Amino acid sequence: MVKIRLRTKFLLSMVVISAGLTSLSLLLVRQSVQSEVKQQIFFDLQNSVSTFQSFQREQEATLSHSADLLADLPDLRAMMTTQHAATIQDGSNPLWHLAGSDLFVLVDRAGTVVALHTTAPGFTREMAQRSFAASLDRQEHWWFGAQHLYAVFLKPVYFGPAASGKLLGYLVIGYGIDDRVASQISRIAGGRVAFYYGDSIVTSTLSPANEADLGKLEESRNEAAAAIQLGDERFLRTTIQLSPQGSPSVRLMVLKSYDQATQFLDKINHVLLALGMLAVLVGSALVFLISHTFTRPLSSLLAGVSALQRGDFTYALDLRGRDEVAELARAFDRMRESLQRSQQNLIESERLATIGRMASSISHDLRHSLAAIVANTEFLCESHLSSEQRDELYSEVRSAVDRMTELIDSLLEFSRTRASLRPTYGNLRSTIASAMQALRSNPEFHQARMEVIQAGKTEGWFDHRKLERAFFNLLLNACESLPQEGGRVEINIRDNETGIEIKVGDNGRGIPSSIRSTLFEPFVSLGKENGTGLGLTVVQKIIQDHGGEVALEQTSSEGTVFRITLPHPAGPVSDSRASEEVSSAVDSGVNSTKQA
């Protein structure tokens, strides 16, 4: 399980919070600026419309003034009195140039066009005749024909004063809505423009591709302002109606590029992103530095807890400060002292209980052996015994004394501390071979087959005398559980990164389930006639004194395996001669094992 330190949590929290706040700020600023830009563009569109309307009024005023002046010229009135179309057409040419308009039309009193001058080719008299009739009927000021649009002003021409009512005809002058006018209005409006007549675009300042896209859009004529997409560019538009209601629609659309207006947003986003990243980095650095103030007492407290878990009740805690962590450290220190006292009391109670159990067991075992000694010595005092009988009685006394000696040695082993170890440099295989040799001296185990398998180096600094006793106890238990025929004990020695591992396995009857959980406790024995119940306890004590572990790896009716792990011991390196002696001893032990 991966552990995440508290400082790392602080740092990750700061990064996440800073990144979230920065992203939220960027989003809010962007939305706010976009809204402000839209409002500004709409405001500019309204200003552009107002500017165009002012321009249109000035144009109409200029056109009206020019028409008034031309209608009062004697030459124009004289031509109109002739009522001859050719004469009027030819004679009106200088007047057209004098007016400087794009369209110059003269109509007689019957409503027939008698003179037409225009800068746009394709606009015929028939088109002018229809447009004039529409102007008289619906008071239209816009003429359209041959894809040309004109803003016109109509002025009656009278013979004499207008009050006399002697109408000679009509004068019509106008200016064309072409690319030149569209460009001029575009500069005044500060955007792109497009003139519509009906649903057709007459002229615009858009690119041909954008103009084609604009022509495909379905425009809502009641929409004052809207956003549209033309190609890869977005525009905001507004439309104004130039013609009166009930007549063919003449509209002006003013467009402003939304993408161009928001180009600076990318720069703002980059600046805000850089500031956000800087804020995250600076904030993370500050949190990393400041968090040490909070995590240092917690780290000290954690170290104290770990020390307590290892059984170290003397670890000093940092009790300075008056904050909650310092209070927690002081409370933990009080709890540790209480646990130490409780542990001492518990150890004392356990020691007394153990002494009681040991005294009870020892008294029974010693009393049994002493009874055997007393009885056999009484028999030895009799004079009629033969030498064979005396030897047998002596052997019984000697066995009882050996059992008492073994029991006392086992008890003395518990009283010794780890400091009693006397490590010497040697080979564990040689130690195991010595234990095997001592076991083979017992005629009961001559038929047992014992084999040692080694992988890697097994030399080191150990108390080989005590380890020999531990291995002897394990091998003795293994041999006692073997069947009468085909008994086999296998010892595997393997060197790895963590230490030296020894496995002692047999094909015996296994360990009863009733004692498996308490196997290493003192005085636990089952099915052994002369067992003291201290063999495996002594093994565990010796192995733990060496910093290792012993465990029951597996057991069943087909055999049992004990696993011993010894760490690589640190100690002075012996010279080459000592190493050669150890190697020769190991080789001799191995050879003797193979011979057996």
XYZ file of C-alpha atoms in Angstrom:
596
model
C 0.000 0.000 0.000
C 1.464 3.353 -1.070
C 1.829 5.898 1.742
C 1.165 9.557 0.933
C 2.856 12.007 3.262
C 0.887 14.873 4.779
C 3.118 17.461 3.131
C 2.436 15.855 -0.243
C -1.303 16.083 0.455
C -0.913 19.787 1.297
C 1.052 20.344 -1.889
C -1.396 18.431 -4.083
C -4.322 20.258 -2.484
C -2.659 23.603 -3.147
C -1.967 22.693 -6.770
C -5.533 21.491 -7.335
C -7.086 24.513 -5.609
C -4.807 26.993 -7.383
C -5.377 25.347 -10.753
C -9.142 25.326 -10.147
C -9.263 28.961 -9.062
C -7.054 29.998 -11.965
C -9.213 28.113 -14.463
C -12.370 29.602 -12.937
C -10.846 33.101 -13.064
C -9.846 32.604 -16.688
C -13.351 31.429 -17.551
C -15.053 34.306 -15.706
C -12.705 36.907 -17.184
C -13.152 35.475 -20.666
C -16.925 35.407 -20.357
C -16.965 38.927 -18.930
C -14.706 40.293 -21.661
C -16.664 38.492 -24.373
C -19.911 39.948 -23.046
C -18.332 43.397 -22.851
C -16.966 43.068 -26.382
C -20.384 42.032 -27.692
C -22.039 44.999 -26.032
C -19.369 47.300 -27.397
C -19.825 45.923 -30.902
C -23.605 46.325 -30.669
C -23.059 49.873 -29.458
C -20.695 50.518 -32.374
C -23.254 49.066 -34.778
C -25.881 51.464 -33.478
C -23.441 54.335 -33.848
C -22.655 53.171 -37.359
C -26.365 53.150 -38.225
C -26.774 56.621 -36.775
C -23.756 57.826 -38.737
C -25.140 56.407 -41.973
C -28.540 57.966 -41.352
C -26.852 61.331 -40.827
C -24.894 60.802 -44.028
C -28.068 59.845 -45.877
C -29.872 62.967 -44.672
C -26.970 65.119 -45.838
C -27.021 63.410 -49.220
C -30.742 63.916 -49.530
C -30.424 67.556 -48.512
C -27.678 68.071 -51.088
C -29.720 66.246 -53.725
C -32.854 68.224 -52.913
C -30.973 71.521 -53.071
C -29.453 70.570 -56.428
C -32.873 69.595 -57.785
C -34.366 72.904 -56.628
C -31.625 74.838 -58.358
C -31.844 72.857 -61.586
C -35.661 73.010 -61.711
C -35.520 76.811 -61.609
C -33.000 77.130 -64.481
C -34.493 78.955 -67.540
C -32.651 76.626 -69.914
C -34.308 73.575 -68.360
C -37.740 75.191 -68.514
C -37.172 76.219 -72.128
C -36.240 72.672 -73.118
C -39.254 71.260 -71.323
C -41.600 73.616 -73.203
C -40.473 72.110 -76.535
C -42.021 68.761 -75.567
C -39.576 67.204 -78.054
C -37.807 64.161 -76.628
C -34.705 64.289 -78.808
C -34.211 67.979 -78.188
C -34.629 67.530 -74.468
C -32.260 64.488 -74.406
C -29.505 66.391 -76.197
C -30.012 69.672 -74.403
C -30.061 68.146 -70.924
C -26.576 66.632 -71.192
C -24.793 69.825 -69.928
C -27.289 70.100 -67.111
C -26.527 66.489 -66.034
C -22.824 67.216 -65.849
C -23.635 70.383 -63.932
C -25.674 68.402 -61.396
C -22.868 65.834 -60.944
C -25.343 63.060 -60.132
C -25.300 59.409 -61.116
C -28.834 59.559 -62.502
C -30.517 62.433 -64.389
C -34.042 61.952 -65.722
C -36.549 64.384 -67.296
C -40.219 63.460 -67.557
C -42.868 65.452 -69.467
C -46.208 66.462 -68.060
C -47.775 63.271 -69.445
C -45.397 61.168 -67.324
C -43.216 60.017 -70.208
C -39.456 59.858 -69.790
C -37.971 62.214 -72.392
C -34.354 62.304 -71.187
C -32.153 59.763 -69.360
C -28.533 60.129 -68.326
C -26.781 57.584 -66.036
C -23.303 56.418 -65.192
C -24.425 52.788 -64.941
C -24.810 50.880 -68.200
C -27.890 48.753 -68.714
C -30.384 51.073 -66.970
C -32.922 51.729 -69.784
C -35.770 54.206 -70.267
C -38.271 51.432 -69.693
C -36.755 50.781 -66.247
C -36.795 54.499 -65.549
C -40.431 54.718 -66.716
C -41.530 51.944 -64.340
C -39.547 53.375 -61.457
C -41.002 56.864 -62.061
C -44.539 55.519 -62.056
C -43.836 53.734 -58.778
C -42.393 56.905 -57.288
C -45.546 58.851 -58.171
C -47.848 56.120 -56.828
C -45.974 55.100 -53.622
C -43.624 58.014 -53.106
C -40.621 55.731 -53.494
C -37.139 57.250 -53.336
C -35.317 54.144 -54.553
C -35.025 53.000 -58.168
C -33.697 49.578 -59.116
C -32.885 48.085 -62.485
C -30.161 46.051 -64.187
C -28.694 45.315 -60.703
C -28.279 49.054 -60.090
C -29.794 50.812 -57.107
C -30.316 54.580 -56.953
C -31.381 56.889 -54.204
C -33.438 59.533 -56.110
C -35.175 62.858 -55.498
C -38.112 63.963 -57.657
C -38.797 67.701 -58.363
C -41.703 69.123 -60.433
C -40.792 71.664 -63.144
C -43.262 74.552 -63.569
C -43.626 77.249 -66.217
C -43.345 80.336 -64.131
C -44.018 80.326 -60.404
C -45.086 77.031 -58.804
C -48.220 78.739 -57.595
C -49.376 79.213 -61.210
C -49.775 75.431 -61.483
C -48.426 75.261 -65.097
C -46.588 71.902 -64.833
C -44.012 71.246 -67.561
C -42.769 67.901 -66.234
C -40.477 66.371 -63.597
C -36.810 66.382 -62.829
C -35.327 63.251 -61.194
C -31.738 63.168 -59.964
C -30.087 60.491 -57.794
C -26.861 58.861 -56.747
C -26.076 55.195 -57.284
C -25.417 52.679 -54.529
C -22.296 51.013 -55.935
C -18.970 49.691 -54.665
C -17.616 53.211 -54.279
C -20.537 54.301 -52.096
C -20.424 51.015 -50.143
C -16.711 51.533 -49.416
C -17.355 55.099 -48.324
C -20.173 54.040 -45.996
C -18.023 51.156 -44.730
C -15.313 53.610 -43.686
C -17.874 55.844 -42.029
C -19.546 52.906 -40.232
C -16.262 51.298 -39.259
C -17.317 47.845 -40.495
C -18.532 45.857 -43.476
C -21.775 46.839 -45.237
C -24.189 45.169 -47.643
C -27.127 46.773 -49.507
C -30.198 44.663 -50.228
C -33.009 45.221 -52.681
C -35.636 42.691 -51.763
C -33.730 39.474 -50.976
C -30.820 40.190 -53.361
C -27.515 41.762 -52.437
C -26.863 44.789 -54.617
C -23.361 45.572 -53.404
C -21.195 44.925 -50.352
C -17.681 45.328 -48.981
C -17.433 41.642 -48.104
C -15.142 39.198 -49.853
C -16.797 37.191 -52.651
C -16.791 34.028 -50.498
C -18.322 35.790 -47.485
C -20.839 37.557 -49.721
C -21.885 34.174 -51.146
C -22.303 32.781 -47.630
C -24.305 35.855 -46.627
C -26.629 35.387 -49.594
C -27.412 31.838 -48.449
C -28.469 32.895 -44.960
C -32.120 33.345 -44.137
C -32.296 36.805 -42.657
C -34.861 37.790 -40.087
C -35.834 41.340 -41.039
C -37.150 42.059 -37.578
C -33.830 41.127 -35.989
C -32.056 44.281 -34.850
C -28.714 42.604 -34.146
C -27.478 39.038 -34.404
C -24.341 36.901 -34.748
C -23.605 35.082 -37.987
C -20.817 32.866 -39.295
C -19.348 33.685 -42.697
C -16.659 31.207 -43.656
C -14.148 30.943 -40.811
C -15.029 34.336 -39.357
C -17.822 35.398 -36.991
C -19.671 38.691 -37.410
C -22.211 40.690 -35.471
C -24.752 42.438 -37.713
C -27.560 44.930 -37.609
C -30.020 45.847 -40.371
C -31.907 49.075 -41.042
C -34.852 49.565 -43.393
C -34.249 52.338 -45.937
C -37.484 52.151 -47.892
C -40.954 52.926 -46.465
C -43.381 50.149 -45.560
C -45.437 48.770 -48.448
C -42.725 49.253 -51.073
C -39.932 46.925 -52.242
C -37.521 46.476 -49.346
C -34.270 48.381 -49.491
C -32.061 47.515 -46.521
C -28.613 48.243 -45.287
C -26.756 45.604 -43.253
C -23.768 46.673 -41.174
C -21.406 43.911 -40.007
C -18.500 43.990 -37.575
C -16.025 41.138 -37.186
C -16.342 39.514 -33.772
C -13.106 37.528 -34.210
C -11.050 40.634 -34.934
C -12.581 42.421 -31.969
C -11.694 39.532 -29.643
C -8.151 38.888 -30.886
C -6.769 40.561 -27.792
C -8.560 37.935 -25.691
C -5.930 35.384 -26.705
C -3.210 37.657 -25.367
C -5.182 38.188 -22.162
C -5.658 34.427 -21.820
C -1.933 33.822 -22.265
C -1.113 36.458 -19.656
C -3.678 35.072 -17.217
C -2.452 31.530 -17.837
C 1.129 32.572 -17.149
C 0.049 34.393 -13.990
C -1.994 31.371 -12.910
C 0.934 28.995 -13.409
C 3.202 31.406 -11.542
C 0.654 31.583 -8.713
C 0.485 27.770 -8.581
C 4.278 27.444 -8.464
C 4.761 30.192 -5.879
C 1.853 28.913 -3.787
C 3.164 25.349 -3.951
C 6.628 26.497 -2.877
C 5.158 28.471 0.032
C 2.975 25.520 1.071
C 5.996 23.221 0.871
C 7.975 25.536 3.141
C 5.163 26.424 5.526
C 3.839 22.865 5.766
C 7.072 21.846 7.497
C 5.852 23.827 10.512
C 2.780 21.594 10.697
C 4.233 18.279 9.569
C 7.419 18.338 11.684
C 5.551 17.727 14.995
C 3.418 15.103 13.288
C 6.539 13.394 11.907
C 8.028 13.363 15.395
C 4.795 11.915 16.762
C 4.740 9.279 14.019
C 8.326 8.320 14.842
C 7.285 7.969 18.492
C 4.390 5.703 17.523
C 6.712 3.569 15.374
C 9.194 3.331 18.237
C 6.407 2.279 20.579
C 5.323 -0.333 18.069
C 8.871 -1.732 18.116
C 8.754 -1.842 21.902
C 10.961 1.199 22.505
C 9.462 3.043 25.460
C 12.357 5.509 25.802
C 11.952 7.406 22.514
C 11.962 11.159 23.254
C 9.138 13.221 21.730
C 9.187 16.912 20.918
C 6.748 18.346 23.481
C 7.328 22.025 22.692
C 4.459 24.260 21.663
C 0.915 24.915 22.769
C -1.031 23.921 19.688
C -3.183 20.837 19.203
C -0.306 18.718 17.889
C 1.832 19.506 20.963
C -1.109 18.598 23.212
C -1.492 15.344 21.281
C 2.240 14.620 21.705
C 2.016 15.203 25.479
C -1.063 12.978 25.710
C 0.752 10.289 23.722
C 3.771 10.604 26.025
C 1.534 10.078 29.051
C -0.077 7.111 27.360
C 3.357 5.657 26.576
C 4.420 5.935 30.216
C 1.189 4.270 31.266
C 1.744 1.485 28.727
C 5.304 1.049 29.941
C 4.143 0.624 33.517
C 1.407 -1.736 32.382
C 3.890 -3.735 30.320
C 6.297 -4.010 33.259
C 3.469 -5.205 35.466
C 2.373 -7.642 32.794
C 5.909 -8.929 32.290
C 6.293 -9.377 36.040
C 3.003 -11.224 36.229
C 3.906 -13.372 33.221
C 7.309 -14.052 34.702
C 5.768 -15.199 37.977
C 3.264 -17.334 36.089
C 6.034 -18.818 33.965
C 8.125 -19.527 37.040
C 5.132 -21.278 38.563
C 4.587 -23.401 35.462
C 8.293 -24.135 35.195
C 8.523 -25.052 38.889
C 5.557 -27.369 38.534
C 6.949 -29.065 35.430
C 10.519 -29.204 36.684
C 9.517 -30.625 40.039
C 7.593 -33.365 38.272
C 10.423 -34.159 35.862
C 13.140 -33.945 38.532
C 11.065 -36.011 40.957
C 10.597 -38.666 38.266
C 14.326 -38.777 37.478
C 15.319 -38.678 41.149
C 12.940 -41.517 41.895
C 14.582 -43.559 39.160
C 18.034 -42.750 40.548
C 17.057 -43.659 44.138
C 15.417 -46.890 43.102
C 18.329 -47.977 40.916
C 20.938 -47.039 43.548
C 19.047 -49.154 46.100
C 19.203 -52.051 43.687
C 22.921 -51.449 43.216
C 23.451 -51.912 46.976
C 22.281 -55.496 46.782
C 25.162 -57.996 46.695
C 23.634 -60.787 44.649
C 23.500 -58.747 41.365
C 25.520 -59.879 38.423
C 27.779 -57.539 36.459
C 25.261 -57.314 33.606
C 22.527 -56.298 36.029
C 24.803 -53.733 37.654
C 25.658 -52.272 34.197
C 21.965 -52.025 33.315
C 21.144 -50.259 36.611
C 24.093 -47.922 36.094
C 22.831 -47.128 32.585
C 19.397 -46.275 33.999
C 20.966 -43.947 36.573
C 23.125 -42.354 33.908
C 20.080 -41.741 31.647
C 18.165 -40.106 34.504
C 21.135 -37.855 35.287
C 21.419 -36.909 31.557
C 17.718 -35.991 31.446
C 18.133 -33.823 34.564
C 21.229 -32.177 33.058
C 19.426 -31.491 29.767
C 16.480 -30.006 31.635
C 18.742 -27.747 33.690
C 20.680 -26.647 30.564
C 17.436 -25.766 28.795
C 16.309 -23.715 31.764
C 19.668 -21.943 31.914
C 19.338 -21.058 28.231
C 16.227 -18.974 29.013
C 18.127 -16.994 31.622
C 20.829 -15.948 29.175
C 20.434 -12.748 27.099
C 21.512 -12.028 23.582
C 24.733 -10.591 24.924
C 25.773 -14.110 25.932
C 26.343 -15.024 22.277
C 29.974 -15.821 21.391
C 30.101 -15.518 17.585
C 32.950 -17.099 15.652
C 33.542 -17.250 11.937
C 32.414 -20.505 10.433
C 30.185 -22.350 8.011
C 26.579 -23.211 8.857
C 26.881 -26.431 6.870
C 29.667 -27.570 9.142
C 27.504 -26.721 12.180
C 24.609 -28.742 10.765
C 26.974 -31.624 9.982
C 28.132 -31.664 13.631
C 24.506 -31.806 14.819
C 23.858 -34.677 12.394
C 26.933 -36.517 13.634
C 25.808 -36.165 17.261
C 22.384 -37.493 16.323
C 23.837 -40.530 14.507
C 25.628 -41.575 17.688
C 22.200 -42.710 18.900
C 21.656 -46.270 17.595
C 17.924 -45.572 17.320
C 18.492 -43.217 14.356
C 21.088 -45.200 12.375
C 18.521 -46.054 9.700
C 17.457 -42.406 9.191
C 18.655 -40.931 5.895
C 19.773 -37.283 6.269
C 20.804 -35.144 3.289
C 22.133 -31.564 3.062
C 21.542 -29.398 -0.041
C 23.418 -26.097 -0.268
C 23.009 -23.097 -2.646
C 25.290 -20.079 -2.205
C 27.701 -19.102 0.530
C 26.816 -19.943 4.115
C 29.848 -18.608 5.996
C 29.437 -15.958 8.674
C 29.848 -14.914 12.282
C 27.529 -17.010 14.459
C 27.540 -18.718 17.846
C 27.960 -22.097 16.229
C 27.794 -23.986 19.535
C 24.284 -22.709 20.245
C 23.179 -23.098 16.622
C 24.387 -26.717 16.725
C 22.107 -27.297 19.699
C 19.170 -25.660 17.880
C 19.735 -27.788 14.755
C 20.158 -30.892 16.951
C 16.756 -30.283 18.560
C 15.074 -29.826 15.164
C 16.733 -32.915 13.686
C 15.886 -34.909 16.821
C 12.203 -34.025 16.494
C 12.313 -34.876 12.797
C 13.965 -38.258 13.359
C 11.576 -39.159 16.179
C 8.607 -38.641 13.822
C 10.070 -40.762 10.972
C 8.547 -44.146 10.014
C 10.429 -47.370 10.703
C 11.316 -47.844 7.041
C 12.196 -45.214 4.416
C 12.632 -42.312 6.851
C 14.252 -39.278 5.265
C 15.311 -35.841 6.539
C 16.326 -33.108 4.065
C 18.130 -29.888 5.040
C 18.137 -27.085 2.414
C 20.526 -24.161 2.902
C 20.094 -21.204 0.556
C 21.730 -17.773 0.568
C 19.580 -14.828 -0.645
C 19.495 -11.043 -0.366
C 17.787 -10.941 3.027
C 19.901 -13.629 4.730
C 20.472 -17.353 4.971
C 17.422 -19.611 4.827
C 17.486 -23.151 6.254
C 14.600 -25.563 5.752
C 14.453 -28.828 7.734
C 11.928 -31.229 6.237
C 10.994 -34.823 6.956
C 8.520 -37.424 5.733
C 7.283 -38.279 9.221
C 3.823 -38.403 10.722
C 3.471 -34.613 11.155
C 2.565 -32.450 14.137
C -0.819 -32.953 15.837
C -3.249 -30.104 15.215
C -3.876 -29.679 18.939
C -0.396 -28.241 19.574
C 0.363 -26.422 16.296
C -0.694 -22.990 17.582
C 1.371 -23.372 20.825
C 4.257 -25.306 19.346
C 7.005 -22.896 20.460
C 5.668 -22.322 23.969
C 7.484 -23.910 26.925
C 6.496 -27.408 28.138
C 4.400 -28.197 25.040
C 4.852 -31.854 24.114
C 2.623 -34.635 22.894
C 3.348 -38.292 22.281
C 6.965 -38.257 23.590
C 7.750 -40.517 26.474
C 10.746 -38.540 27.829
C 10.061 -35.132 26.257
C 10.472 -31.945 28.337
C 8.559 -29.658 25.992
C 11.480 -27.186 25.809
C 13.205 -28.314 22.599
C 11.476 -25.983 20.117
C 11.352 -23.203 22.693
C 15.141 -23.371 22.975
C 15.388 -23.382 19.157
C 13.273 -20.236 18.926
C 15.289 -18.532 21.688
C 18.649 -19.244 20.012
C 17.447 -18.192 16.537
C 15.864 -14.966 17.836
C 19.074 -14.142 19.733
C 20.806 -14.264 16.329
C 18.196 -11.826 14.938
C 16.453 -14.510 12.905
C 13.106 -16.275 12.829
C 11.909 -19.865 12.984
C 8.465 -20.938 11.806
C 6.464 -24.025 10.974
C 6.091 -23.770 7.203
C 3.920 -26.824 6.661
C 2.906 -30.082 8.320
C 0.676 -32.989 7.394
C 0.552 -36.730 7.582
C 3.162 -36.774 4.778
C 5.783 -34.730 6.611
C 6.785 -31.477 8.279
C 8.956 -28.514 7.188
C 10.496 -25.938 9.556
C 11.941 -22.741 8.070
C 14.783 -20.824 9.757
C 15.915 -17.396 8.512
C 19.194 -15.931 9.746
C 20.317 -12.432 8.715
C 23.766 -11.813 7.276
C 25.788 -11.129 10.447
C 28.294 -8.282 10.551
C 31.722 -9.109 11.958
C 35.441 -8.947 11.315
C 36.648 -10.710 8.209
C 38.894 -13.640 8.913
C 42.123 -14.235 7.076
C 42.503 -16.648 4.182
C 43.964 -19.324 6.390
C 40.889 -19.330 8.630
C 38.681 -19.524 5.584
C 40.619 -22.483 4.244
C 40.243 -24.222 7.601
C 36.491 -23.627 7.583
C 36.213 -24.887 4.013
C 38.170 -28.046 4.819
C 35.951 -28.620 7.866
C 32.855 -28.234 5.714
C 34.234 -30.617 3.093
C 34.997 -33.239 5.727
C 31.490 -32.816 7.176
C 29.947 -33.160 3.723
C 31.993 -36.247 2.935
C 30.964 -37.827 6.210
C 27.353 -36.988 5.452
C 27.528 -38.612 2.044
C 29.172 -41.684 3.494
C 26.391 -41.944 6.080
